Amino acid sequence: MSTTTISAPHRSVGGSLTFAGVVRSEWIKFRSLLSTRLLLLFTFLAVVGVGAMAAWVQAMSLETIMKYGSGMGMEGAPAQGMSLAEAEQFTGFNLYAIPNAGLQIGILILGALAVLLISSEFGTGMIRSTVTAVPTRLPAFFAKAVVLVVVSYILTLLAAVVTTLVAMPIFSAYGIELSFVLDGVVYSILMGGLYVAGVALIGLSLGTLLRSSAGGIIVLVVVFFLLDFGTQLMSMMPGEFWKYLNQYVPSVAGGRMLEINDKLAFISPLSGGLIFIGWIVIFMVPAIIALKTRDV
């Protein structure tokens, strides 16, 4: 009589799920869509285009004020020229802000993309596959966050550098020197990427909390655009609290983070950065709790 020996199946070794593997998976999902790649290209071109147009307008304005003074060449107005520093102070414009002149459109598009990155999974049901592959859920959220932060930062950084390179000859044509060695330019370029990356994290958090693409994008627009306008109107109300409330909204605090100089009766750039980080935490913590505890 013969016997047949059946060997037990071998267990795969080294197949445990790692965070790097989750990040790699999210990166593949992110870049595999042609629409996403085209959107990123459009965002880059739009940021540079808006920045170049803003540079042209600002260069003309500064050149006119430097030549004619506050009257700006209007008939009957006094024609007393100003220095570049005086013209900047008069217009409230800083040359080192040019790299981020088109930042607002980048905030809107990349913030909306961050919302869609997770809300679309809730809408299509793909989130079930994601949590099946990553049962603890949170690594998937943080992997998406890593992908968004890296992509947003690099894209914004490159757009800021190209915007500066495009703006240099524009300002030079009006007799104004703009270069990377100008105080605040490099700082502005580096911090602009962090600002947009922070907006992307807030967008990801909104998509996780609301599970709705339209709802998340609407709230993002309210937080970063309409809230600034609303608090400016509130500043006309009596009382010191309303007067300074506008400084603490995300868009104003984040924008202040990009500046290098202190302003009278205004929060410092460091305070603006800390307040902006606080807003990120305010949105991320509830999103993490919701993702961990709610059914998908």
PDB file of C-alpha atoms in Angstrom:
ATOM      1  CA  MET A   1       0.000   0.000   0.000  1.00  0.00           C
ATOM      2  CA  SER A   2       1.380   3.388  -0.930  1.00  0.00           C
ATOM      3  CA  THR A   3       0.815   6.632   0.929  1.00  0.00           C
ATOM      4  CA  THR A   4       0.677  10.093  -0.500  1.00  0.00           C
ATOM      5  CA  THR A   5       2.155  12.914   1.486  1.00  0.00           C
ATOM      6  CA  ILE A   6       0.560  16.308   1.023  1.00  0.00           C
ATOM      7  CA  SER A   7       2.800  19.122   2.062  1.00  0.00           C
ATOM      8  CA  ALA A   8       1.254  21.965   3.995  1.00  0.00           C
ATOM      9  CA  PRO A   9       1.047  25.281   2.163  1.00  0.00           C
ATOM     10  CA  HIS A  10       3.882  27.633   2.909  1.00  0.00           C
ATOM     11  CA  ARG A  11       3.054  30.945   4.533  1.00  0.00           C
ATOM     12  CA  SER A  12       4.409  33.948   2.785  1.00  0.00           C
ATOM     13  CA  VAL A  13       7.239  35.525   4.658  1.00  0.00           C
ATOM     14  CA  GLY A  14       7.777  39.263   4.746  1.00  0.00           C
ATOM     15  CA  GLY A  15       4.299  40.045   3.450  1.00  0.00           C
ATOM     16  CA  SER A  16       3.275  42.205   6.372  1.00  0.00           C
ATOM     17  CA  LEU A  17       1.721  45.536   5.535  1.00  0.00           C
ATOM     18  CA  THR A  18       4.052  48.488   5.994  1.00  0.00           C
ATOM     19  CA  PHE A  19       3.354  52.199   5.936  1.00  0.00           C
ATOM     20  CA  ALA A  20       5.775  52.607   3.019  1.00  0.00           C
ATOM     21  CA  GLY A  21       3.723  50.061   1.107  1.00  0.00           C
ATOM     22  CA  VAL A  22       0.517  51.951   1.840  1.00  0.00           C
ATOM     23  CA  VAL A  23       2.135  55.206   0.664  1.00  0.00           C
ATOM     24  CA  ARG A  24       3.303  53.492  -2.509  1.00  0.00           C
ATOM     25  CA  SER A  25      -0.224  52.177  -3.114  1.00  0.00           C
ATOM     26  CA  GLU A  26      -1.766  55.627  -2.617  1.00  0.00           C
ATOM     27  CA  TRP A  27       0.835  57.177  -4.903  1.00  0.00           C
ATOM     28  CA  ILE A  28      -0.021  54.663  -7.639  1.00  0.00           C
ATOM     29  CA  LYS A  29      -3.733  55.451  -7.254  1.00  0.00           C
ATOM     30  CA  PHE A  30      -2.988  59.167  -7.333  1.00  0.00           C
ATOM     31  CA  ARG A  31      -0.797  59.238 -10.445  1.00  0.00           C
ATOM     32  CA  SER A  32      -2.571  56.545 -12.430  1.00  0.00           C
ATOM     33  CA  LEU A  33      -5.442  58.833 -13.403  1.00  0.00           C
ATOM     34  CA  LEU A  34      -4.798  60.903 -16.526  1.00  0.00           C
ATOM     35  CA  SER A  35      -7.236  63.535 -15.267  1.00  0.00           C
ATOM     36  CA  THR A  36      -5.135  64.054 -12.145  1.00  0.00           C
ATOM     37  CA  ARG A  37      -1.939  64.531 -14.140  1.00  0.00           C
ATOM     38  CA  LEU A  38      -3.654  66.986 -16.472  1.00  0.00           C
ATOM     39  CA  LEU A  39      -5.116  68.872 -13.503  1.00  0.00           C
ATOM     40  CA  LEU A  40      -1.677  69.220 -11.926  1.00  0.00           C
ATOM     41  CA  LEU A  41      -0.251  70.502 -15.222  1.00  0.00           C
ATOM     42  CA  PHE A  42      -3.110  72.995 -15.556  1.00  0.00           C
ATOM     43  CA  THR A  43      -2.573  74.131 -11.962  1.00  0.00           C
ATOM     44  CA  PHE A  44       1.126  74.718 -12.598  1.00  0.00           C
ATOM     45  CA  LEU A  45       0.453  76.742 -15.756  1.00  0.00           C
ATOM     46  CA  ALA A  46      -2.368  78.694 -14.113  1.00  0.00           C
ATOM     47  CA  VAL A  47      -0.276  79.624 -11.058  1.00  0.00           C
ATOM     48  CA  VAL A  48       2.621  80.766 -13.239  1.00  0.00           C
ATOM     49  CA  GLY A  49       0.301  82.595 -15.650  1.00  0.00           C
ATOM     50  CA  VAL A  50      -1.561  84.468 -12.927  1.00  0.00           C
ATOM     51  CA  GLY A  51       1.748  85.255 -11.207  1.00  0.00           C
ATOM     52  CA  ALA A  52       3.239  86.656 -14.423  1.00  0.00           C
ATOM     53  CA  MET A  53       0.174  88.833 -15.033  1.00  0.00           C
ATOM     54  CA  ALA A  54       0.262  90.088 -11.442  1.00  0.00           C
ATOM     55  CA  ALA A  55       3.973  90.880 -11.831  1.00  0.00           C
ATOM     56  CA  TRP A  56       3.260  92.923 -14.955  1.00  0.00           C
ATOM     57  CA  VAL A  57       0.471  94.893 -13.270  1.00  0.00           C
ATOM     58  CA  GLN A  58       2.550  95.506 -10.141  1.00  0.00           C
ATOM     59  CA  ALA A  59       5.600  96.548 -12.152  1.00  0.00           C
ATOM     60  CA  MET A  60       3.550  99.126 -14.073  1.00  0.00           C
ATOM     61  CA  SER A  61       1.978 100.445 -10.867  1.00  0.00           C
ATOM     62  CA  LEU A  62       5.268 100.735  -9.018  1.00  0.00           C
ATOM     63  CA  GLU A  63       6.981 102.400 -11.984  1.00  0.00           C
ATOM     64  CA  THR A  64       4.155 104.948 -12.283  1.00  0.00           C
ATOM     65  CA  ILE A  65       4.178 105.753  -8.567  1.00  0.00           C
ATOM     66  CA  MET A  66       7.976 106.018  -8.504  1.00  0.00           C
ATOM     67  CA  LYS A  67       7.762 108.490 -11.383  1.00  0.00           C
ATOM     68  CA  TYR A  68       4.679 110.528 -10.489  1.00  0.00           C
ATOM     69  CA  GLY A  69       4.107 109.849  -6.790  1.00  0.00           C
ATOM     70  CA  SER A  70       0.731 109.256  -5.176  1.00  0.00           C
ATOM     71  CA  GLY A  71      -1.010 111.251  -7.922  1.00  0.00           C
ATOM     72  CA  MET A  72      -0.037 108.497 -10.407  1.00  0.00           C
ATOM     73  CA  GLY A  73       0.158 111.003 -13.263  1.00  0.00           C
ATOM     74  CA  MET A  74      -3.464 112.110 -13.055  1.00  0.00           C
ATOM     75  CA  GLU A  75      -4.211 115.579 -14.394  1.00  0.00           C
ATOM     76  CA  GLY A  76      -3.925 118.248 -11.720  1.00  0.00           C
ATOM     77  CA  ALA A  77      -2.371 115.883  -9.169  1.00  0.00           C
ATOM     78  CA  PRO A  78       1.023 116.735  -7.653  1.00  0.00           C
ATOM     79  CA  ALA A  79       3.877 114.946  -9.429  1.00  0.00           C
ATOM     80  CA  GLN A  80       6.432 114.120  -6.759  1.00  0.00           C
ATOM     81  CA  GLY A  81       8.311 110.888  -7.354  1.00  0.00           C
ATOM     82  CA  MET A  82       8.973 108.187  -4.760  1.00  0.00           C
ATOM     83  CA  SER A  83      11.692 105.678  -4.111  1.00  0.00           C
ATOM     84  CA  LEU A  84      10.982 101.986  -4.639  1.00  0.00           C
ATOM     85  CA  ALA A  85      10.647 101.431  -0.878  1.00  0.00           C
ATOM     86  CA  GLU A  86       8.209 104.338  -0.584  1.00  0.00           C
ATOM     87  CA  ALA A  87       6.214 103.061  -3.549  1.00  0.00           C
ATOM     88  CA  GLU A  88       6.008  99.599  -1.986  1.00  0.00           C
ATOM     89  CA  GLN A  89       4.828 101.075   1.300  1.00  0.00           C
ATOM     90  CA  PHE A  90       2.265 103.252  -0.484  1.00  0.00           C
ATOM     91  CA  THR A  91       0.765 100.318  -2.406  1.00  0.00           C
ATOM     92  CA  GLY A  92       1.156  97.819   0.446  1.00  0.00           C
ATOM     93  CA  PHE A  93       3.003  95.525  -1.931  1.00  0.00           C
ATOM     94  CA  ASN A  94       6.256  93.637  -1.318  1.00  0.00           C
ATOM     95  CA  LEU A  95       8.498  92.510  -4.162  1.00  0.00           C
ATOM     96  CA  TYR A  96       9.336  89.288  -2.343  1.00  0.00           C
ATOM     97  CA  ALA A  97       5.663  88.301  -2.594  1.00  0.00           C
ATOM     98  CA  ILE A  98       5.874  87.936  -6.388  1.00  0.00           C
ATOM     99  CA  PRO A  99       6.713  84.170  -6.325  1.00  0.00           C
ATOM    100  CA  ASN A 100       3.355  83.550  -4.637  1.00  0.00           C
ATOM    101  CA  ALA A 101       1.316  86.006  -6.709  1.00  0.00           C
ATOM    102  CA  GLY A 102      -0.684  83.158  -8.259  1.00  0.00           C
ATOM    103  CA  LEU A 103      -0.964  81.144  -5.072  1.00  0.00           C
ATOM    104  CA  GLN A 104      -4.716  81.589  -4.605  1.00  0.00           C
ATOM    105  CA  ILE A 105      -5.613  79.591  -7.686  1.00  0.00           C
ATOM    106  CA  GLY A 106      -3.246  76.837  -6.558  1.00  0.00           C
ATOM    107  CA  ILE A 107      -4.938  76.787  -3.159  1.00  0.00           C
ATOM    108  CA  LEU A 108      -8.374  76.409  -4.748  1.00  0.00           C
ATOM    109  CA  ILE A 109      -7.453  73.641  -7.206  1.00  0.00           C
ATOM    110  CA  LEU A 110      -5.128  71.595  -4.991  1.00  0.00           C
ATOM    111  CA  GLY A 111      -7.467  71.978  -2.022  1.00  0.00           C
ATOM    112  CA  ALA A 112     -10.361  70.680  -4.120  1.00  0.00           C
ATOM    113  CA  LEU A 113      -8.181  67.821  -5.391  1.00  0.00           C
ATOM    114  CA  ALA A 114      -7.404  66.883  -1.786  1.00  0.00           C
ATOM    115  CA  VAL A 115     -11.127  66.732  -0.991  1.00  0.00           C
ATOM    116  CA  LEU A 116     -11.755  64.544  -4.026  1.00  0.00           C
ATOM    117  CA  LEU A 117      -8.887  62.196  -3.199  1.00  0.00           C
ATOM    118  CA  ILE A 118     -10.886  60.611  -0.378  1.00  0.00           C
ATOM    119  CA  SER A 119     -14.486  61.767  -0.890  1.00  0.00           C
ATOM    120  CA  SER A 120     -14.550  60.070  -4.308  1.00  0.00           C
ATOM    121  CA  GLU A 121     -13.689  56.775  -2.601  1.00  0.00           C
ATOM    122  CA  PHE A 122     -16.666  57.178  -0.288  1.00  0.00           C
ATOM    123  CA  GLY A 123     -18.859  58.038  -3.262  1.00  0.00           C
ATOM    124  CA  THR A 124     -17.829  55.050  -5.388  1.00  0.00           C
ATOM    125  CA  GLY A 125     -17.505  52.564  -2.516  1.00  0.00           C
ATOM    126  CA  MET A 126     -13.781  52.100  -3.141  1.00  0.00           C
ATOM    127  CA  ILE A 127     -13.191  53.065   0.480  1.00  0.00           C
ATOM    128  CA  ARG A 128     -14.307  49.546   1.457  1.00  0.00           C
ATOM    129  CA  SER A 129     -11.433  48.084  -0.537  1.00  0.00           C
ATOM    130  CA  THR A 130      -9.077  50.569   1.068  1.00  0.00           C
ATOM    131  CA  VAL A 131     -10.082  49.697   4.638  1.00  0.00           C
ATOM    132  CA  THR A 132     -10.036  45.990   3.774  1.00  0.00           C
ATOM    133  CA  ALA A 133      -6.441  46.328   2.633  1.00  0.00           C
ATOM    134  CA  VAL A 134      -5.617  48.595   5.594  1.00  0.00           C
ATOM    135  CA  PRO A 135      -7.915  47.468   8.442  1.00  0.00           C
ATOM    136  CA  THR A 136      -6.529  49.993  10.918  1.00  0.00           C
ATOM    137  CA  ARG A 137      -7.620  52.749   8.487  1.00  0.00           C
ATOM    138  CA  LEU A 138      -5.374  55.508   9.809  1.00  0.00           C
ATOM    139  CA  PRO A 139      -2.275  54.481   7.786  1.00  0.00           C
ATOM    140  CA  ALA A 140      -4.354  54.940   4.629  1.00  0.00           C
ATOM    141  CA  PHE A 141      -5.350  58.456   5.727  1.00  0.00           C
ATOM    142  CA  PHE A 142      -1.786  59.433   6.585  1.00  0.00           C
ATOM    143  CA  ALA A 143      -0.483  57.877   3.358  1.00  0.00           C
ATOM    144  CA  LYS A 144      -2.894  60.060   1.380  1.00  0.00           C
ATOM    145  CA  ALA A 145      -1.717  63.015   3.463  1.00  0.00           C
ATOM    146  CA  VAL A 146       1.941  62.273   2.627  1.00  0.00           C
ATOM    147  CA  VAL A 147       1.188  62.051  -1.098  1.00  0.00           C
ATOM    148  CA  LEU A 148      -0.774  65.307  -1.031  1.00  0.00           C
ATOM    149  CA  VAL A 149       1.824  67.206   1.002  1.00  0.00           C
ATOM    150  CA  VAL A 150       4.726  66.132  -1.218  1.00  0.00           C
ATOM    151  CA  VAL A 151       2.893  66.789  -4.500  1.00  0.00           C
ATOM    152  CA  SER A 152       1.459  70.129  -3.329  1.00  0.00           C
ATOM    153  CA  TYR A 153       4.766  71.345  -1.964  1.00  0.00           C
ATOM    154  CA  ILE A 154       6.857  70.377  -5.007  1.00  0.00           C
ATOM    155  CA  LEU A 155       4.309  71.747  -7.477  1.00  0.00           C
ATOM    156  CA  THR A 156       3.981  75.051  -5.619  1.00  0.00           C
ATOM    157  CA  LEU A 157       7.747  75.338  -5.183  1.00  0.00           C
ATOM    158  CA  LEU A 158       8.416  74.807  -8.891  1.00  0.00           C
ATOM    159  CA  ALA A 159       5.633  77.209  -9.866  1.00  0.00           C
ATOM    160  CA  ALA A 160       7.049  79.882  -7.534  1.00  0.00           C
ATOM    161  CA  VAL A 161      10.551  79.502  -8.984  1.00  0.00           C
ATOM    162  CA  VAL A 162       9.270  79.713 -12.574  1.00  0.00           C
ATOM    163  CA  THR A 163       7.050  82.694 -11.671  1.00  0.00           C
ATOM    164  CA  THR A 164      10.091  84.506 -10.276  1.00  0.00           C
ATOM    165  CA  LEU A 165      12.146  83.725 -13.395  1.00  0.00           C
ATOM    166  CA  VAL A 166       9.341  85.032 -15.603  1.00  0.00           C
ATOM    167  CA  ALA A 167       8.834  88.130 -13.449  1.00  0.00           C
ATOM    168  CA  MET A 168      12.510  89.149 -13.440  1.00  0.00           C
ATOM    169  CA  PRO A 169      12.620  90.515 -17.018  1.00  0.00           C
ATOM    170  CA  ILE A 170       9.163  92.055 -16.574  1.00  0.00           C
ATOM    171  CA  PHE A 171      10.311  94.137 -13.609  1.00  0.00           C
ATOM    172  CA  SER A 172      13.635  94.832 -15.268  1.00  0.00           C
ATOM    173  CA  ALA A 173      11.799  96.428 -18.218  1.00  0.00           C
ATOM    174  CA  TYR A 174      10.326  98.937 -15.754  1.00  0.00           C
ATOM    175  CA  GLY A 175      13.652  99.650 -14.069  1.00  0.00           C
ATOM    176  CA  ILE A 176      12.981  97.525 -10.989  1.00  0.00           C
ATOM    177  CA  GLU A 177      15.370  94.784  -9.907  1.00  0.00           C
ATOM    178  CA  LEU A 178      13.943  91.448  -8.769  1.00  0.00           C
ATOM    179  CA  SER A 179      16.216  88.509  -7.984  1.00  0.00           C
ATOM    180  CA  PHE A 180      16.506  85.465  -5.771  1.00  0.00           C
ATOM    181  CA  VAL A 181      18.976  87.314  -3.513  1.00  0.00           C
ATOM    182  CA  LEU A 182      16.376  89.956  -2.654  1.00  0.00           C
ATOM    183  CA  ASP A 183      15.483  89.687   1.017  1.00  0.00           C
ATOM    184  CA  GLY A 184      12.448  87.458   1.503  1.00  0.00           C
ATOM    185  CA  VAL A 185      12.217  85.933  -1.989  1.00  0.00           C
ATOM    186  CA  VAL A 186      13.668  82.507  -1.166  1.00  0.00           C
ATOM    187  CA  TYR A 187      11.763  82.459   2.129  1.00  0.00           C
ATOM    188  CA  SER A 188       8.533  83.255   0.288  1.00  0.00           C
ATOM    189  CA  ILE A 189       9.140  80.450  -2.211  1.00  0.00           C
ATOM    190  CA  LEU A 190       9.786  77.862   0.511  1.00  0.00           C
ATOM    191  CA  MET A 191       6.901  78.917   2.734  1.00  0.00           C
ATOM    192  CA  GLY A 192       4.392  79.141  -0.107  1.00  0.00           C
ATOM    193  CA  GLY A 193       4.728  75.395  -0.641  1.00  0.00           C
ATOM    194  CA  LEU A 194       4.063  74.743   3.039  1.00  0.00           C
ATOM    195  CA  TYR A 195       0.982  76.947   2.932  1.00  0.00           C
ATOM    196  CA  VAL A 196      -0.553  75.031   0.000  1.00  0.00           C
ATOM    197  CA  ALA A 197       0.410  71.697   1.596  1.00  0.00           C
ATOM    198  CA  GLY A 198      -1.475  72.786   4.719  1.00  0.00           C
ATOM    199  CA  VAL A 199      -4.524  73.671   2.636  1.00  0.00           C
ATOM    200  CA  ALA A 200      -4.341  70.201   1.058  1.00  0.00           C
ATOM    201  CA  LEU A 201      -4.391  68.607   4.524  1.00  0.00           C
ATOM    202  CA  ILE A 202      -7.467  70.627   5.440  1.00  0.00           C
ATOM    203  CA  GLY A 203      -9.105  69.569   2.161  1.00  0.00           C
ATOM    204  CA  LEU A 204      -8.344  65.909   2.884  1.00  0.00           C
ATOM    205  CA  SER A 205      -9.831  66.303   6.355  1.00  0.00           C
ATOM    206  CA  LEU A 206     -12.994  67.909   4.977  1.00  0.00           C
ATOM    207  CA  GLY A 207     -13.417  65.096   2.462  1.00  0.00           C
ATOM    208  CA  THR A 208     -13.067  62.568   5.274  1.00  0.00           C
ATOM    209  CA  LEU A 209     -15.518  64.334   7.559  1.00  0.00           C
ATOM    210  CA  LEU A 210     -18.232  65.183   5.024  1.00  0.00           C
ATOM    211  CA  ARG A 211     -17.732  62.241   2.617  1.00  0.00           C
ATOM    212  CA  SER A 212     -19.089  64.515  -0.082  1.00  0.00           C
ATOM    213  CA  SER A 213     -17.040  66.078  -2.877  1.00  0.00           C
ATOM    214  CA  ALA A 214     -19.392  69.012  -3.377  1.00  0.00           C
ATOM    215  CA  GLY A 215     -19.842  69.615   0.349  1.00  0.00           C
ATOM    216  CA  GLY A 216     -16.130  69.443   1.080  1.00  0.00           C
ATOM    217  CA  ILE A 217     -15.206  71.841  -1.723  1.00  0.00           C
ATOM    218  CA  ILE A 218     -17.923  74.304  -0.694  1.00  0.00           C
ATOM    219  CA  VAL A 219     -16.706  74.342   2.909  1.00  0.00           C
ATOM    220  CA  LEU A 220     -13.110  74.751   1.688  1.00  0.00           C
ATOM    221  CA  VAL A 221     -14.106  77.802  -0.368  1.00  0.00           C
ATOM    222  CA  VAL A 222     -15.992  79.245   2.610  1.00  0.00           C
ATOM    223  CA  VAL A 223     -13.047  78.719   4.963  1.00  0.00           C
ATOM    224  CA  PHE A 224     -10.339  80.128   2.686  1.00  0.00           C
ATOM    225  CA  PHE A 225     -12.187  82.785   0.734  1.00  0.00           C
ATOM    226  CA  LEU A 226     -15.552  83.828   2.166  1.00  0.00           C
ATOM    227  CA  LEU A 227     -14.527  83.723   5.830  1.00  0.00           C
ATOM    228  CA  ASP A 228     -11.915  86.415   5.171  1.00  0.00           C
ATOM    229  CA  PHE A 229     -14.534  88.667   3.578  1.00  0.00           C
ATOM    230  CA  GLY A 230     -17.047  88.028   6.358  1.00  0.00           C
ATOM    231  CA  THR A 231     -14.637  88.827   9.175  1.00  0.00           C
ATOM    232  CA  GLN A 232     -13.613  92.033   7.409  1.00  0.00           C
ATOM    233  CA  LEU A 233     -17.239  93.132   7.549  1.00  0.00           C
ATOM    234  CA  MET A 234     -17.399  92.121  11.218  1.00  0.00           C
ATOM    235  CA  SER A 235     -14.389  94.355  11.955  1.00  0.00           C
ATOM    236  CA  MET A 236     -16.694  97.364  11.507  1.00  0.00           C
ATOM    237  CA  MET A 237     -18.713  96.261  14.528  1.00  0.00           C
ATOM    238  CA  PRO A 238     -17.937  98.011  17.837  1.00  0.00           C
ATOM    239  CA  GLY A 239     -15.469  96.269  20.133  1.00  0.00           C
ATOM    240  CA  GLU A 240     -11.813  95.268  20.031  1.00  0.00           C
ATOM    241  CA  PHE A 241     -12.632  91.581  19.525  1.00  0.00           C
ATOM    242  CA  TRP A 242     -14.253  92.148  16.122  1.00  0.00           C
ATOM    243  CA  LYS A 243     -11.514  94.541  15.065  1.00  0.00           C
ATOM    244  CA  TYR A 244      -8.807  91.869  15.190  1.00  0.00           C
ATOM    245  CA  LEU A 245     -10.881  88.782  14.391  1.00  0.00           C
ATOM    246  CA  ASN A 246      -9.932  88.792  10.704  1.00  0.00           C
ATOM    247  CA  GLN A 247      -6.273  88.154  11.526  1.00  0.00           C
ATOM    248  CA  TYR A 248      -7.063  84.694  12.882  1.00  0.00           C
ATOM    249  CA  VAL A 249      -8.891  83.175   9.909  1.00  0.00           C
ATOM    250  CA  PRO A 250      -6.881  80.509   8.018  1.00  0.00           C
ATOM    251  CA  SER A 251      -6.263  82.489   4.821  1.00  0.00           C
ATOM    252  CA  VAL A 252      -5.054  85.630   6.607  1.00  0.00           C
ATOM    253  CA  ALA A 253      -2.926  83.783   9.172  1.00  0.00           C
ATOM    254  CA  GLY A 254      -1.454  81.571   6.438  1.00  0.00           C
ATOM    255  CA  GLY A 255      -0.770  84.582   4.240  1.00  0.00           C
ATOM    256  CA  ARG A 256       0.906  86.367   7.134  1.00  0.00           C
ATOM    257  CA  MET A 257       3.162  83.328   7.498  1.00  0.00           C
ATOM    258  CA  LEU A 258       4.634  84.127   4.059  1.00  0.00           C
ATOM    259  CA  GLU A 259       5.771  87.616   5.069  1.00  0.00           C
ATOM    260  CA  ILE A 260       9.054  88.568   6.718  1.00  0.00           C
ATOM    261  CA  ASN A 261       8.314  91.867   8.428  1.00  0.00           C
ATOM    262  CA  ASP A 262       6.319  92.734  11.520  1.00  0.00           C
ATOM    263  CA  LYS A 263       3.356  95.067  11.107  1.00  0.00           C
ATOM    264  CA  LEU A 264       1.919  97.454  13.634  1.00  0.00           C
ATOM    265  CA  ALA A 265      -1.233  96.088  15.347  1.00  0.00           C
ATOM    266  CA  PHE A 266      -0.955  92.843  13.405  1.00  0.00           C
ATOM    267  CA  ILE A 267       0.097  89.290  14.270  1.00  0.00           C
ATOM    268  CA  SER A 268       3.716  88.355  13.547  1.00  0.00           C
ATOM    269  CA  PRO A 269       4.654  85.904  10.756  1.00  0.00           C
ATOM    270  CA  LEU A 270       5.509  83.297  13.415  1.00  0.00           C
ATOM    271  CA  SER A 271       2.145  83.746  15.099  1.00  0.00           C
ATOM    272  CA  GLY A 272       0.443  83.471  11.727  1.00  0.00           C
ATOM    273  CA  GLY A 273       2.209  80.173  11.092  1.00  0.00           C
ATOM    274  CA  LEU A 274       1.230  78.774  14.480  1.00  0.00           C
ATOM    275  CA  ILE A 275      -2.387  79.830  14.020  1.00  0.00           C
ATOM    276  CA  PHE A 276      -2.443  78.187  10.595  1.00  0.00           C
ATOM    277  CA  ILE A 277      -1.077  74.945  12.057  1.00  0.00           C
ATOM    278  CA  GLY A 278      -3.801  75.173  14.698  1.00  0.00           C
ATOM    279  CA  TRP A 279      -6.445  75.318  11.957  1.00  0.00           C
ATOM    280  CA  ILE A 280      -4.971  72.204  10.333  1.00  0.00           C
ATOM    281  CA  VAL A 281      -5.190  70.362  13.661  1.00  0.00           C
ATOM    282  CA  ILE A 282      -8.782  71.560  14.196  1.00  0.00           C
ATOM    283  CA  PHE A 283      -9.848  69.878  10.965  1.00  0.00           C
ATOM    284  CA  MET A 284      -7.574  66.823  11.039  1.00  0.00           C
ATOM    285  CA  VAL A 285      -8.327  65.527  14.532  1.00  0.00           C
ATOM    286  CA  PRO A 286     -12.119  65.159  13.994  1.00  0.00           C
ATOM    287  CA  ALA A 287     -11.428  63.644  10.552  1.00  0.00           C
ATOM    288  CA  ILE A 288      -9.117  61.011  12.060  1.00  0.00           C
ATOM    289  CA  ILE A 289     -11.650  60.185  14.785  1.00  0.00           C
ATOM    290  CA  ALA A 290     -14.484  59.956  12.243  1.00  0.00           C
ATOM    291  CA  LEU A 291     -12.502  57.691   9.933  1.00  0.00           C
ATOM    292  CA  LYS A 292     -11.580  55.422  12.839  1.00  0.00           C
ATOM    293  CA  THR A 293     -15.023  55.140  14.400  1.00  0.00           C
ATOM    294  CA  ARG A 294     -17.636  55.563  11.658  1.00  0.00           C
ATOM    295  CA  ASP A 295     -18.816  52.814   9.355  1.00  0.00           C
ATOM    296  CA  VAL A 296     -17.706  52.972   5.734  1.00  0.00           C
TER     297      VAL A 296
END
